[in-house]
Amino acid sequence: MPDNTSNPTQPDGQPHVPTLADKQIDLSPFDLMDLDADEIRSLPKPKAEFPAAARQVVSLYPDFTEQLRLTEEEFDPDKVTEQLELADQLLPYAEWLERRAEQVRETRMVHIAEAYRAVLRVYHRAEAAAAFDPQVGYAFAFLSDYFGAGKKKSKKE
């Protein structure tokens, strides 16, 4: 994905650092699909080397159309070539978007973890303070349900 270079510097004279908004992603040539799990499972699962093998078939096919006797509906070399080209064109988008999605997930995990650590500190401090001020214990009692050790299992269970 090329970065948007229409704004190479910021008003303060610093170089422009590309952001997600700067990415030029035009998926309009593609009929994007949203499949459910069953539809995905029903699709064939070709090996990674399949596109090269398919291109070889497309190049050999004209020499053997008489022997193979497939209708254009069964095998259309132009359509296969088009599908392979579309798949190739989508690959950089898919890789770039997958990486951004991974970064978003990981960034979210870090923010949640940092908030968790901070709230856990409050919980520990509230536990200690509750011994001297029951109001603190009452106010933060709900945290025991979340951070507390929970119900211990008896040996009989």
mmCIF file of C-alpha atoms in Angstrom:
data_model
loop_
_atom_site.group_PDB
_atom_site.id
_atom_site.type_symbol
_atom_site.label_atom_id
_atom_site.label_comp_id
_atom_site.label_asym_id
_atom_site.label_seq_id
_atom_site.Cartn_x
_atom_site.Cartn_y
_atom_site.Cartn_z
ATOM 1 C CA MET A 1 0.000 0.000 0.000
ATOM 2 C CA PRO A 2 1.570 3.262 -0.985
ATOM 3 C CA ASP A 3 1.494 6.045 1.566
ATOM 4 C CA ASN A 4 -0.312 9.237 0.676
ATOM 5 C CA THR A 5 2.517 11.534 -0.340
ATOM 6 C CA SER A 6 0.341 14.551 -1.092
ATOM 7 C CA ASN A 7 1.307 16.039 2.278
ATOM 8 C CA PRO A 8 5.042 15.317 2.671
ATOM 9 C CA THR A 9 5.520 17.769 5.563
ATOM 10 C CA GLN A 10 3.434 18.937 8.449
ATOM 11 C CA PRO A 11 2.760 22.642 9.143
ATOM 12 C CA ASP A 12 5.617 22.680 11.684
ATOM 13 C CA GLY A 13 8.040 21.596 8.940
ATOM 14 C CA GLN A 14 8.455 18.072 10.300
ATOM 15 C CA PRO A 15 8.216 15.170 7.848
ATOM 16 C CA HIS A 16 4.775 13.642 7.644
ATOM 17 C CA VAL A 17 4.534 10.306 9.437
ATOM 18 C CA PRO A 18 2.060 8.107 7.546
ATOM 19 C CA THR A 19 -1.056 7.096 9.445
ATOM 20 C CA LEU A 20 -3.841 4.662 8.717
ATOM 21 C CA ALA A 21 -5.843 7.512 7.174
ATOM 22 C CA ASP A 22 -3.018 8.093 4.683
ATOM 23 C CA LYS A 23 -3.202 4.624 3.199
ATOM 24 C CA GLN A 24 -4.742 4.533 -0.221
ATOM 25 C CA ILE A 25 -6.935 1.468 -0.120
ATOM 26 C CA ASP A 26 -9.269 1.176 -3.071
ATOM 27 C CA LEU A 27 -11.138 -2.094 -2.970
ATOM 28 C CA SER A 28 -13.795 -0.953 -5.448
ATOM 29 C CA PRO A 29 -12.561 -3.313 -8.206
ATOM 30 C CA PHE A 30 -13.371 -6.254 -5.947
ATOM 31 C CA ASP A 31 -16.686 -7.794 -5.049
ATOM 32 C CA LEU A 32 -15.868 -8.273 -1.365
ATOM 33 C CA MET A 33 -17.580 -11.215 0.279
ATOM 34 C CA ASP A 34 -18.630 -11.988 3.825
ATOM 35 C CA LEU A 35 -18.881 -15.744 4.261
ATOM 36 C CA ASP A 36 -20.125 -17.584 7.302
ATOM 37 C CA ALA A 37 -18.140 -20.470 8.821
ATOM 38 C CA ASP A 38 -20.074 -23.140 6.892
ATOM 39 C CA GLU A 39 -19.478 -21.384 3.582
ATOM 40 C CA ILE A 40 -15.768 -21.117 4.339
ATOM 41 C CA ARG A 41 -15.607 -24.819 5.260
ATOM 42 C CA SER A 42 -17.319 -25.728 1.983
ATOM 43 C CA LEU A 43 -14.608 -24.062 -0.122
ATOM 44 C CA PRO A 44 -11.753 -26.184 -1.475
ATOM 45 C CA LYS A 45 -8.447 -25.602 0.320
ATOM 46 C CA PRO A 46 -5.761 -25.373 -2.379
ATOM 47 C CA LYS A 47 -2.099 -25.517 -1.422
ATOM 48 C CA ALA A 48 0.002 -22.370 -1.504
ATOM 49 C CA GLU A 49 1.575 -23.446 -4.808
ATOM 50 C CA PHE A 50 -1.808 -23.684 -6.527
ATOM 51 C CA PRO A 51 -1.665 -20.386 -8.467
ATOM 52 C CA ALA A 52 1.538 -21.459 -10.242
ATOM 53 C CA ALA A 53 0.005 -24.839 -11.122
ATOM 54 C CA ALA A 54 -3.188 -23.152 -12.347
ATOM 55 C CA ARG A 55 -1.196 -20.809 -14.575
ATOM 56 C CA GLN A 56 0.597 -23.804 -16.042
ATOM 57 C CA VAL A 57 -2.762 -25.464 -16.762
ATOM 58 C CA VAL A 58 -3.993 -22.281 -18.447
ATOM 59 C CA SER A 59 -0.919 -22.197 -20.674
ATOM 60 C CA LEU A 60 -1.181 -25.909 -21.608
ATOM 61 C CA TYR A 61 -4.941 -26.073 -22.049
ATOM 62 C CA PRO A 62 -5.165 -24.643 -25.589
ATOM 63 C CA ASP A 63 -2.984 -27.493 -26.862
ATOM 64 C CA PHE A 64 -5.316 -30.122 -25.398
ATOM 65 C CA THR A 65 -8.847 -28.729 -25.719
ATOM 66 C CA GLU A 66 -9.888 -31.515 -28.109
ATOM 67 C CA GLN A 67 -8.662 -34.275 -25.799
ATOM 68 C CA LEU A 68 -10.032 -32.730 -22.593
ATOM 69 C CA ARG A 69 -13.447 -31.830 -24.042
ATOM 70 C CA LEU A 70 -14.481 -29.336 -21.389
ATOM 71 C CA THR A 71 -17.137 -26.752 -22.061
ATOM 72 C CA GLU A 72 -16.349 -23.086 -21.494
ATOM 73 C CA GLU A 73 -18.636 -23.272 -18.475
ATOM 74 C CA GLU A 74 -16.514 -26.110 -17.041
ATOM 75 C CA PHE A 75 -13.167 -24.450 -17.770
ATOM 76 C CA ASP A 76 -12.647 -20.941 -19.091
ATOM 77 C CA PRO A 77 -8.914 -20.108 -19.213
ATOM 78 C CA ASP A 78 -9.640 -16.364 -19.343
ATOM 79 C CA LYS A 79 -11.873 -16.574 -16.272
ATOM 80 C CA VAL A 80 -9.271 -18.641 -14.376
ATOM 81 C CA THR A 81 -6.585 -16.103 -15.292
ATOM 82 C CA GLU A 82 -8.830 -13.254 -14.145
ATOM 83 C CA GLN A 83 -9.534 -14.985 -10.816
ATOM 84 C CA LEU A 84 -5.822 -15.573 -10.226
ATOM 85 C CA GLU A 85 -5.014 -11.939 -11.056
ATOM 86 C CA LEU A 86 -7.701 -10.676 -8.674
ATOM 87 C CA ALA A 87 -6.355 -12.936 -5.928
ATOM 88 C CA ASP A 88 -2.838 -11.620 -6.579
ATOM 89 C CA GLN A 89 -4.065 -8.023 -6.432
ATOM 90 C CA LEU A 90 -5.766 -8.651 -3.084
ATOM 91 C CA LEU A 91 -2.715 -10.187 -1.436
ATOM 92 C CA PRO A 92 -0.913 -6.937 -0.522
ATOM 93 C CA TYR A 93 -4.152 -5.511 0.883
ATOM 94 C CA ALA A 94 -4.794 -8.660 2.902
ATOM 95 C CA GLU A 95 -1.279 -8.742 4.315
ATOM 96 C CA TRP A 96 -1.308 -5.032 5.163
ATOM 97 C CA LEU A 97 -4.767 -5.153 6.741
ATOM 98 C CA GLU A 98 -3.965 -8.342 8.693
ATOM 99 C CA ARG A 99 -0.869 -6.660 10.123
ATOM 100 C CA ARG A 100 -2.880 -3.546 11.075
ATOM 101 C CA ALA A 101 -5.587 -5.733 12.669
ATOM 102 C CA GLU A 102 -2.893 -7.558 14.647
ATOM 103 C CA GLN A 103 -1.453 -4.232 15.793
ATOM 104 C CA VAL A 104 -4.911 -2.992 16.814
ATOM 105 C CA ARG A 105 -5.557 -6.207 18.820
ATOM 106 C CA GLU A 106 -2.159 -6.022 20.513
ATOM 107 C CA THR A 107 -2.521 -2.307 21.262
ATOM 108 C CA ARG A 108 -5.924 -2.970 22.799
ATOM 109 C CA MET A 109 -4.444 -5.785 24.904
ATOM 110 C CA VAL A 110 -1.736 -3.428 26.208
ATOM 111 C CA HIS A 111 -4.295 -0.742 27.115
ATOM 112 C CA ILE A 112 -6.517 -3.267 28.898
ATOM 113 C CA ALA A 113 -3.483 -4.738 30.713
ATOM 114 C CA GLU A 114 -2.339 -1.309 31.884
ATOM 115 C CA ALA A 115 -5.842 -0.484 33.131
ATOM 116 C CA TYR A 116 -5.982 -3.909 34.821
ATOM 117 C CA ARG A 117 -2.702 -3.269 36.654
ATOM 118 C CA ALA A 118 -3.911 0.129 37.868
ATOM 119 C CA VAL A 119 -7.284 -1.187 39.073
ATOM 120 C CA LEU A 120 -5.552 -4.153 40.728
ATOM 121 C CA ARG A 121 -3.431 -1.674 42.717
ATOM 122 C CA VAL A 122 -6.635 0.052 43.860
ATOM 123 C CA TYR A 123 -8.074 -3.321 44.864
ATOM 124 C CA HIS A 124 -5.014 -4.215 46.962
ATOM 125 C CA ARG A 125 -4.948 -0.765 48.570
ATOM 126 C CA ALA A 126 -8.698 -0.921 49.263
ATOM 127 C CA GLU A 127 -8.289 -4.335 50.899
ATOM 128 C CA ALA A 128 -5.629 -2.928 53.201
ATOM 129 C CA ALA A 129 -7.549 0.295 53.882
ATOM 130 C CA ALA A 130 -10.757 -1.621 54.678
ATOM 131 C CA ALA A 131 -9.170 -2.858 57.903
ATOM 132 C CA PHE A 132 -9.065 0.755 59.122
ATOM 133 C CA ASP A 133 -12.096 2.183 57.306
ATOM 134 C CA PRO A 134 -15.016 -0.192 56.617
ATOM 135 C CA GLN A 135 -16.543 2.347 54.196
ATOM 136 C CA VAL A 136 -13.615 1.719 51.813
ATOM 137 C CA GLY A 137 -14.264 -2.015 52.057
ATOM 138 C CA TYR A 138 -17.956 -1.549 51.286
ATOM 139 C CA ALA A 139 -17.307 0.826 48.413
ATOM 140 C CA PHE A 140 -14.870 -1.527 46.677
ATOM 141 C CA ALA A 141 -16.410 -4.863 47.714
ATOM 142 C CA PHE A 142 -17.482 -5.561 44.126
ATOM 143 C CA LEU A 143 -13.815 -5.902 43.195
ATOM 144 C CA SER A 144 -13.574 -9.016 45.386
ATOM 145 C CA ASP A 145 -15.882 -10.781 42.960
ATOM 146 C CA TYR A 146 -13.468 -9.989 40.173
ATOM 147 C CA PHE A 147 -10.014 -10.106 41.759
ATOM 148 C CA GLY A 148 -10.734 -12.239 44.797
ATOM 149 C CA ALA A 149 -9.462 -15.791 45.089
ATOM 150 C CA GLY A 150 -12.985 -17.102 44.673
ATOM 151 C CA LYS A 151 -14.699 -19.975 46.401
ATOM 152 C CA LYS A 152 -12.267 -22.663 47.435
ATOM 153 C CA LYS A 153 -13.154 -26.230 46.563
ATOM 154 C CA SER A 154 -13.454 -28.605 49.442
ATOM 155 C CA LYS A 155 -11.395 -31.790 49.428
ATOM 156 C CA LYS A 156 -14.596 -33.823 48.936
ATOM 157 C CA GLU A 157 -15.273 -32.215 45.514
#
